[in-house]
GROMACS .gro file of C-alpha atoms in nm:
model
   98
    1UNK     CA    1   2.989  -8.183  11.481
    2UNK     CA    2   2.900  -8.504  11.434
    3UNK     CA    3   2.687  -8.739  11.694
    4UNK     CA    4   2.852  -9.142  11.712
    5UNK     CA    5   2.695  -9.306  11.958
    6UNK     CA    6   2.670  -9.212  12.272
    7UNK     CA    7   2.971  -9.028  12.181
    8UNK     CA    8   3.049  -8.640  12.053
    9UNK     CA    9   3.272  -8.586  11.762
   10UNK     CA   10   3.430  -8.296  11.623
   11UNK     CA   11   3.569  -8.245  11.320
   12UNK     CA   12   3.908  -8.093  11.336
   13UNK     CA   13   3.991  -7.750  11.211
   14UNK     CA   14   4.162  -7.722  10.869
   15UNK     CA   15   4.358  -7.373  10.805
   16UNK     CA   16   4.382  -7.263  10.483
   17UNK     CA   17   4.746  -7.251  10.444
   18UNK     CA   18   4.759  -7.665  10.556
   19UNK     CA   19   4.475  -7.718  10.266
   20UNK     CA   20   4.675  -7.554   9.978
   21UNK     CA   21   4.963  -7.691  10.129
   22UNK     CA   22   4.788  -8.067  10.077
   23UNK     CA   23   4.701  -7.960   9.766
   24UNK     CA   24   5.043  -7.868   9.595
   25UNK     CA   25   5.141  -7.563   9.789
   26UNK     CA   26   5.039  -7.284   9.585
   27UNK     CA   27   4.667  -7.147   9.539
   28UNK     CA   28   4.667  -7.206   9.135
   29UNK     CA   29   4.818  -7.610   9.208
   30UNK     CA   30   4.503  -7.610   9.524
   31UNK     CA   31   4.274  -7.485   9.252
   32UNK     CA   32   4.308  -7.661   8.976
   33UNK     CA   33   4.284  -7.992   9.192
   34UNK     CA   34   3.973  -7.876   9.374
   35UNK     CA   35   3.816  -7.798   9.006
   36UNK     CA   36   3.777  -7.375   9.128
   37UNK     CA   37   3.991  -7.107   9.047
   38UNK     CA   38   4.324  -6.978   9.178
   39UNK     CA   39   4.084  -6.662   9.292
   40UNK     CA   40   3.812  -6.880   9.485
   41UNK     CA   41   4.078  -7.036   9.669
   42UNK     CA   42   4.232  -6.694   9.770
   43UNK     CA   43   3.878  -6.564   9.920
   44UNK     CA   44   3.873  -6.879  10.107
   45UNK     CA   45   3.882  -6.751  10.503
   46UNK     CA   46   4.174  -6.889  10.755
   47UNK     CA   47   3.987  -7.128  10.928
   48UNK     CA   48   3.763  -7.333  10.673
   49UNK     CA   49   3.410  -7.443  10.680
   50UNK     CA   50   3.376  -7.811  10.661
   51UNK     CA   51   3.190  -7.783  10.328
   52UNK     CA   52   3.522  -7.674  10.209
   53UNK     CA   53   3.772  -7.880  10.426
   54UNK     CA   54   3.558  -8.197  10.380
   55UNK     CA   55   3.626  -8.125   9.964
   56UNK     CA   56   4.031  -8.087  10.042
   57UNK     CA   57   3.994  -8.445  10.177
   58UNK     CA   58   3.790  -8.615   9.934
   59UNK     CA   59   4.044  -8.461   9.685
   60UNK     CA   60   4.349  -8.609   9.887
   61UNK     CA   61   4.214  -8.921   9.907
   62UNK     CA   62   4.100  -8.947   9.533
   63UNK     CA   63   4.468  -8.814   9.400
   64UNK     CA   64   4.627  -9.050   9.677
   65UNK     CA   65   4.748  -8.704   9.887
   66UNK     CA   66   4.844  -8.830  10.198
   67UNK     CA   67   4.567  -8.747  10.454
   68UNK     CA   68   4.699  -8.632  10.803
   69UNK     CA   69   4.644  -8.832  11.084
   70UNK     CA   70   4.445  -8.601  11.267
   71UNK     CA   71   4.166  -8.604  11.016
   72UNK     CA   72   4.117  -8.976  11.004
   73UNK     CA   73   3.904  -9.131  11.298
   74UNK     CA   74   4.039  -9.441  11.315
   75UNK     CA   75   3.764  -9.610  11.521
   76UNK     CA   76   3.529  -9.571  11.182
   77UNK     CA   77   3.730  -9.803  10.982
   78UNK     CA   78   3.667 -10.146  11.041
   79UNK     CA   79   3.962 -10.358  11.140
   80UNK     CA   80   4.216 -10.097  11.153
   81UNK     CA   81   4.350 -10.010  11.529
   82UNK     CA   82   4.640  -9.821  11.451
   83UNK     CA   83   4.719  -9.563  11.169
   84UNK     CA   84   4.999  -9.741  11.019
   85UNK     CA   85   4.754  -9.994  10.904
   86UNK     CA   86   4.560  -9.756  10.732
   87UNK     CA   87   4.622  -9.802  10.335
   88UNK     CA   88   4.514  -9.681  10.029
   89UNK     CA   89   4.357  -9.898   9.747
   90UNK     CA   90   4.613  -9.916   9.489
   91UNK     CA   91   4.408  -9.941   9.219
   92UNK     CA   92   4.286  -9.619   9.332
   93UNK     CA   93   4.580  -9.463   9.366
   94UNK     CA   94   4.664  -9.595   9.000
   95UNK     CA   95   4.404  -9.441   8.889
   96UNK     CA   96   4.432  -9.103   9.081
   97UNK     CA   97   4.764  -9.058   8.885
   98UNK     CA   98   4.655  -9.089   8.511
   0.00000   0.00000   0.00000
């Protein structure tokens, strides 16, 4: 939970099988992205901690994964009021693919 404002925020739950879906669809392809092995990410529980979530998303965004929506609060980015405005740096992605 995070406090903005006057205003609560939660983060939303991630499920396992969405984060290894994310992450190439198979524990081994989630692994080896993540920088673990294939057998950490089969201990991982259903519902994930935000330690671990929050590390599926800074992965996404590094490799260019395609975040979903429900995970970005748009309100926190600066001049973006809808999600189709929301874009990654290209350089960045560029870079996320050598």
């Amino acid at each position: 939970m995070v406090a903005i404002g006057a205003e609560l925020w939660f983060n939303p739950a991630m499920f396992k099988d969405e984060a290894i879906g994310l992450l190439g669809g198979t524990a081994a392809a989630a692994a080896e992205l993540m920088g673990v092995t294939y057998q950490a990410v089969n201990k991982w529980p259903d519902l994930l901690p935000s330690r671990i979530s929050d590390r599926v998303l800074g992965v996404c965004a590094r490799r260019g994964i395609a975040i979903p929506d429900r995970y970005i609060d748009h309100k926190a980015i600066p001049g973006v009021d809808s999600p189709g405005r929301v874009a990654i740096n290209s350089e960045a992605k560029e870079a996320a693919h050598v």
